[in-house]
Coordinates of C-alpha atoms in Angstrom, one line a residue:
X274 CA 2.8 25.7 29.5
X275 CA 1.0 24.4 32.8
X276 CA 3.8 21.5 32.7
X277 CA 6.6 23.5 32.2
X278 CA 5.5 26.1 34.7
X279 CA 5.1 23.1 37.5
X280 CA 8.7 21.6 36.2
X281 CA 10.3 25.1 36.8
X282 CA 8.6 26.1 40.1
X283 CA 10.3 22.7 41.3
X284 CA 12.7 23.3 44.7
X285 CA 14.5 20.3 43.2
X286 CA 16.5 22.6 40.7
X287 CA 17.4 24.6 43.7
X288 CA 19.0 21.4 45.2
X289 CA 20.7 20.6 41.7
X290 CA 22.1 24.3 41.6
X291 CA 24.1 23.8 44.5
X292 CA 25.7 20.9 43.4
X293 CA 26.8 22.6 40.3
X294 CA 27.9 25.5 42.4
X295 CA 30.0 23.4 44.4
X296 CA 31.5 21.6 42.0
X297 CA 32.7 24.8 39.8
X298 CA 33.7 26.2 43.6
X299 CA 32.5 29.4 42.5
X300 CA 28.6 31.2 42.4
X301 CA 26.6 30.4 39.8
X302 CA 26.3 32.7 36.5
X303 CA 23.5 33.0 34.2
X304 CA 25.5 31.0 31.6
X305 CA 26.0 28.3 33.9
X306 CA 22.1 27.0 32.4
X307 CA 24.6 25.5 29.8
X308 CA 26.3 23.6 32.5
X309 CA 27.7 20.4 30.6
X310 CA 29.7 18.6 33.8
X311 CA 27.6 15.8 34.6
X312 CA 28.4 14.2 31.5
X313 CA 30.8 11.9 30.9
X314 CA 32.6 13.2 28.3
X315 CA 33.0 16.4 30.3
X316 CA 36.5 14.4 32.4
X317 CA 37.9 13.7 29.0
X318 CA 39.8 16.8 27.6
X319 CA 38.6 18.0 24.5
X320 CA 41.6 18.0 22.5
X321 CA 41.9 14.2 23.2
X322 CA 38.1 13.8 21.4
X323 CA 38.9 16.3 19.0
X324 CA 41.8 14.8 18.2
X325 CA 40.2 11.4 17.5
X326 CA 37.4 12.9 15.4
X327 CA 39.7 14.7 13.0
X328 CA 41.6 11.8 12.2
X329 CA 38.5 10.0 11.4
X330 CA 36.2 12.4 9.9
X331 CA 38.2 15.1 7.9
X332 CA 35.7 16.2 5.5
X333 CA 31.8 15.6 5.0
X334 CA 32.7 12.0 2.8
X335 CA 34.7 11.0 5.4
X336 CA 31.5 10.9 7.6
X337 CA 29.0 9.7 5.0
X338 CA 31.3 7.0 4.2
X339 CA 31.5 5.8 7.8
X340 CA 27.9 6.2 8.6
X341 CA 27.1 2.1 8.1
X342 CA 30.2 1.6 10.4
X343 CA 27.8 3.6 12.9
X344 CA 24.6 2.0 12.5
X345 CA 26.5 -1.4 12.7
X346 CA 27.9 -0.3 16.2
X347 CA 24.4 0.5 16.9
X348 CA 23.4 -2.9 16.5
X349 CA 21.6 -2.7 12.8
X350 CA 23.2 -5.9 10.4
X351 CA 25.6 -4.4 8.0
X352 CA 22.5 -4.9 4.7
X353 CA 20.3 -3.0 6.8
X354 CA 23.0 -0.3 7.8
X355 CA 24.0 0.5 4.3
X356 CA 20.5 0.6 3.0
X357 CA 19.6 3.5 5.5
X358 CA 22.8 5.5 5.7
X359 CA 22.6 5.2 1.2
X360 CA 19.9 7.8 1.5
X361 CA 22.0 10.1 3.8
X362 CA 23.9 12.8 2.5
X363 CA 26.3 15.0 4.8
X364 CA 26.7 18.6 3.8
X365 CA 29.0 21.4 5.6
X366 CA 27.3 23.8 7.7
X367 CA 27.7 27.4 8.6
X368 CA 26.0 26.9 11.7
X369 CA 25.7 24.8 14.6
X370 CA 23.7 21.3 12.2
X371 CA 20.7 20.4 11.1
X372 CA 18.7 17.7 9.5
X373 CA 16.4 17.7 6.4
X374 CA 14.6 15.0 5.2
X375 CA 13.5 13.9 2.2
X376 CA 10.2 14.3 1.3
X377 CA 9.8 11.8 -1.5
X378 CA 10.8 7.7 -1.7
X379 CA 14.1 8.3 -4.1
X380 CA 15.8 11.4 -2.9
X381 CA 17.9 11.8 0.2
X382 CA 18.4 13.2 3.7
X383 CA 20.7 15.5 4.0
X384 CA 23.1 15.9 7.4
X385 CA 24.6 19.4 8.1
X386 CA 27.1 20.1 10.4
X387 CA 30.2 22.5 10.9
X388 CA 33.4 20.9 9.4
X389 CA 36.7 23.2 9.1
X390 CA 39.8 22.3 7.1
X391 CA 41.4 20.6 9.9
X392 CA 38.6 17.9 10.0
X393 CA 35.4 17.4 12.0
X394 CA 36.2 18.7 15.6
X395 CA 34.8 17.2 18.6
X396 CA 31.6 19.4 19.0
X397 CA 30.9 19.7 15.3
X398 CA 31.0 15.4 15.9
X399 CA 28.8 15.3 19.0
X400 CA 26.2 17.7 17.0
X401 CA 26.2 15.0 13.4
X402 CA 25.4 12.4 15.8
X403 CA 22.7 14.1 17.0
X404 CA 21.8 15.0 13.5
X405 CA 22.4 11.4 12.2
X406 CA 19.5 10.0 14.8
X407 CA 17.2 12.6 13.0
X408 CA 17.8 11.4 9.4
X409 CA 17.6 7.8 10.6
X410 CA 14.8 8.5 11.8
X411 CA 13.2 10.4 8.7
X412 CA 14.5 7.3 6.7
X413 CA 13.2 3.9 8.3
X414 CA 9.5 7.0 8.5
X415 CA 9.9 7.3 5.0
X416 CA 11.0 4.4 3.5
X417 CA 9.4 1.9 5.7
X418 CA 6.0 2.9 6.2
X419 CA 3.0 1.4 4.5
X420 CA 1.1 4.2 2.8
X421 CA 3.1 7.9 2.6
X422 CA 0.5 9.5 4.2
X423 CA 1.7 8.0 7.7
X424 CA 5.3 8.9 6.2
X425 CA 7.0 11.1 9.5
X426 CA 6.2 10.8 13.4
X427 CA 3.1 12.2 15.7
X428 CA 5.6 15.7 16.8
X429 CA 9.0 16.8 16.0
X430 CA 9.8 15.6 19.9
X431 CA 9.8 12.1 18.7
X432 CA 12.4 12.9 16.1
X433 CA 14.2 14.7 19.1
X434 CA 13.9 11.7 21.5
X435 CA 15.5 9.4 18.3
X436 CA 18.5 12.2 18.2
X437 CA 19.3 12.0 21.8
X438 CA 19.4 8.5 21.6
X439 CA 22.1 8.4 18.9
X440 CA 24.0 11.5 20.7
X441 CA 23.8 9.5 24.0
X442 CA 26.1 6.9 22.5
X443 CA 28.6 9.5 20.8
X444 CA 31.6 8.1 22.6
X445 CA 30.7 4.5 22.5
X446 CA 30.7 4.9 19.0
X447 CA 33.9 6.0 19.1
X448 CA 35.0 3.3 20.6
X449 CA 35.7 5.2 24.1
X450 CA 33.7 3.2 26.8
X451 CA 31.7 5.0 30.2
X452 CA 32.7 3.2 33.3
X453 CA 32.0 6.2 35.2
X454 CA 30.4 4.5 38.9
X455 CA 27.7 7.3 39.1
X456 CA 26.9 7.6 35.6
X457 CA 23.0 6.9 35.8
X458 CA 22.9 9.5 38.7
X459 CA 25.0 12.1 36.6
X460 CA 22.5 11.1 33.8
X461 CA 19.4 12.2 35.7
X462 CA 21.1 15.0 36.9
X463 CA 22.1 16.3 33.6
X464 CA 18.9 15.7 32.3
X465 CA 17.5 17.5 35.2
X466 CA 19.5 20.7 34.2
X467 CA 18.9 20.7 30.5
X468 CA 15.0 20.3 31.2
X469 CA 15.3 23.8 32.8
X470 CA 17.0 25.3 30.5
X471 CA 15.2 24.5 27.7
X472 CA 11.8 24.7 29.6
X473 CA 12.7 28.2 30.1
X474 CA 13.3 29.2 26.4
X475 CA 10.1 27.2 25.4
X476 CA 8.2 29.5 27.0
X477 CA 9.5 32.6 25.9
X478 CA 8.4 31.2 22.5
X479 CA 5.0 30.5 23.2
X480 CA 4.5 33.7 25.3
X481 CA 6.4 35.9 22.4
X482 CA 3.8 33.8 20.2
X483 CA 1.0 34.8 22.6
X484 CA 1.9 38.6 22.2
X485 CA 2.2 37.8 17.7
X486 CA -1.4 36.8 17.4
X487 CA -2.4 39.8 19.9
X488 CA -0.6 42.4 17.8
X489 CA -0.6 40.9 13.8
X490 CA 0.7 44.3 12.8
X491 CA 4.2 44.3 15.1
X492 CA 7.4 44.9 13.2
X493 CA 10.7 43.2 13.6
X494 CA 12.0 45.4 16.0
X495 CA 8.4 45.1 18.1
X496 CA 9.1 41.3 18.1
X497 CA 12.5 41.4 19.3
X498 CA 11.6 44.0 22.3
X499 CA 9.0 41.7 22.9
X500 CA 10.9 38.3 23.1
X501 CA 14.3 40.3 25.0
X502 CA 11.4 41.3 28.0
X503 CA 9.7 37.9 27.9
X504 CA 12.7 36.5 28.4
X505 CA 14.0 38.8 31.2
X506 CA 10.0 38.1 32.8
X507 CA 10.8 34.3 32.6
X508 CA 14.4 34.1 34.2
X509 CA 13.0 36.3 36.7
X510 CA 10.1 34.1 37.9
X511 CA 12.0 31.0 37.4
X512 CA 15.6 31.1 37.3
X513 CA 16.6 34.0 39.5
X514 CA 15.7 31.9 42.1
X515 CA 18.3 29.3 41.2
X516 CA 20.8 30.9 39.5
X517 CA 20.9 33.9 42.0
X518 CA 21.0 36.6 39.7
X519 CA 18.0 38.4 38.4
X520 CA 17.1 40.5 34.3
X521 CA 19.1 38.3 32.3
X522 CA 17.9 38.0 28.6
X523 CA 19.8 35.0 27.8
X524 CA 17.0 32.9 27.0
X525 CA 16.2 35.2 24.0
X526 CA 19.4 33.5 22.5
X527 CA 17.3 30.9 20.4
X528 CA 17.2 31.6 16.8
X529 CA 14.5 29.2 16.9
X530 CA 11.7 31.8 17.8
X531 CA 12.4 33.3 14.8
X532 CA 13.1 30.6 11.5
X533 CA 11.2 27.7 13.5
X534 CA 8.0 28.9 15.0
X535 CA 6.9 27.4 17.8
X536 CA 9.8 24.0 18.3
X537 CA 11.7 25.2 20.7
X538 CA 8.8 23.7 23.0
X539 CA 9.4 20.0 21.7
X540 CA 12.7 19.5 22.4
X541 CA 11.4 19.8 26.5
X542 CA 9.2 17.0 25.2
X543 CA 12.0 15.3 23.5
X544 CA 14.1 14.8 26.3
X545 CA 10.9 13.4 28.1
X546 CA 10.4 10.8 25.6
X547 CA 14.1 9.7 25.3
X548 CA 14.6 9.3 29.3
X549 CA 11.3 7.3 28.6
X550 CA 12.9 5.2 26.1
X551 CA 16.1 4.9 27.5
X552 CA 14.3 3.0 30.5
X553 CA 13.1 0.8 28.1
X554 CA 15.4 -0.2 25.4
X555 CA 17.8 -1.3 28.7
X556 CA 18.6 -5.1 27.9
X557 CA 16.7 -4.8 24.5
X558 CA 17.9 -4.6 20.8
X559 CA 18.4 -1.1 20.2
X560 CA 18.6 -1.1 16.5
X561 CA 15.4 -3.9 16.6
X562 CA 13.6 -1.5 18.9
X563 CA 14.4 1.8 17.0
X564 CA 13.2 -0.1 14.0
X565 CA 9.6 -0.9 15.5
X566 CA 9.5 2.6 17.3

């Protein structure tokens, strides 16, 4: 918490406030902790991505089957692709994705994400990326270990650091290259942002988690009082200041808080350890590295 509360005091996210606020040309709004325009992908129109994703992905096979053809782009040797995405699965999802990993040498991983009849659309592509890095991740930590007891990693924000490094390269694998001049300075930025954002829902968790083990006896409806006010307490101490608006409860939005106690706090980490990593796999073998990692 001590972190997060120094990250979030930081006049820097003043500074990146008024850039975003100048490049929407308008005042900022409490949704606009979801801003998504320092990205690359945000100058390509959605429809074109979509459009490309559908075509290749229009049902869950489609995916699995082209999951080596994604490793290989990665920079694993075709053998050693197919022998990690063979213990992938890819289910649809009703909501946003997720990743489950096996829990025994001989079953599978399975990859959820939302697929509609027309085909896997852009967004529902960018988030099985994502998802991908976490099942290759729960494979080669399975799989390749020495003993299963050290089967998995330290914290859940290692898997997250793997997943961003896959979704990081979710239009160079579809073949669409970043030339953009700035692109490491939009990169920081971005990153910048996001940390923010999901600092500030990490610690409505563990303060909502505070107030659990203070009253063992609360009731639904207690808990969800208690995590819309923590919330409002939060953006008011740390993002009013920004954002310019003050008792928003939109960082009570996380489903998280309630069917994954206590993770929204790694992914904060996460995107620590993969701007870590991304300094350091520059120049290297990715797939050699990821291996070793």
């Amino acid at each position: 918490a001590a972190l997060f509360d120094s990250y979030l005091r930081s006049p820097q996210l003043k500074e990146v406030g008024k850039i975003i606020s100048q490049r929407l040309g308008r005042e900022l709004k409490p949704f606009d902790i979801w801003y998504d325009g320092f990205k690359t992908r945000s100058t390509i129109p959605e429809e074109l991505l979509t459009s490309k994703t559908q075509a290749l992905y229009p049902d869950p096979a489609a995916f699995r089957a082209g999951m080596p053809d994604l490793l290989v782009k990665m920079g694993w040797d075709r053998t050693r692709a197919e022998y990690l995405a063979d213990k992938i699965v890819v289910d649809p999802a009703r909501g946003s994705g997720h990743a489950w990993g096996a829990l025994r040498k001989g079953s599978v991983s399975h990859l959820r994400t939302r697929i509609s009849d027309k085909g896997m659309d852009y967004k529902g592509y960018n988030i099985a990326v994502h998802e991908f890095g976490h099942n290759v991740e729960q494979t080669i930590t399975l799989y390749d270990v020495d003993n299963y007891m050290m089967t998995g990693v330290p914290n859940t924000a290692v898997t997250e650091a793997m997943a961003y490094v896959f979704q990081n390269r979710d239009l160079a694998l579809l073949g669409m290259k970043d030339q953009a001049p700035d692109k490491e300075k939009m990169e920081i930025l971005d990153v910048a942002w996001q940390m923010m954002e999901i600092m500030g829902v990490g610690l409505v968790e563990m303060k909502s988690w505070d107030w659990l083990y203070e009253n063992p006896d609360a009731t639904p409806a207690m808990y969800k009082e208690t995590v819309i006010r923590n919330a409002v307490d939060i953006w008011n101490k740390y993002f009013a200041p920004v954002i310019g608006i003050n008792d928003s409860p939109l960082l009570a939005i996380y489903s998280h808080m309630v069917n994954s106690p206590l993770y929204l706090p790694n992914y904060s980490y996460g995107h620590v350890i993969h701007f870590q990593l991304e300094e350091y796999l520059k120049g290297k073998d990715l797939a050699r590295e990821l291996d070793r990692i």
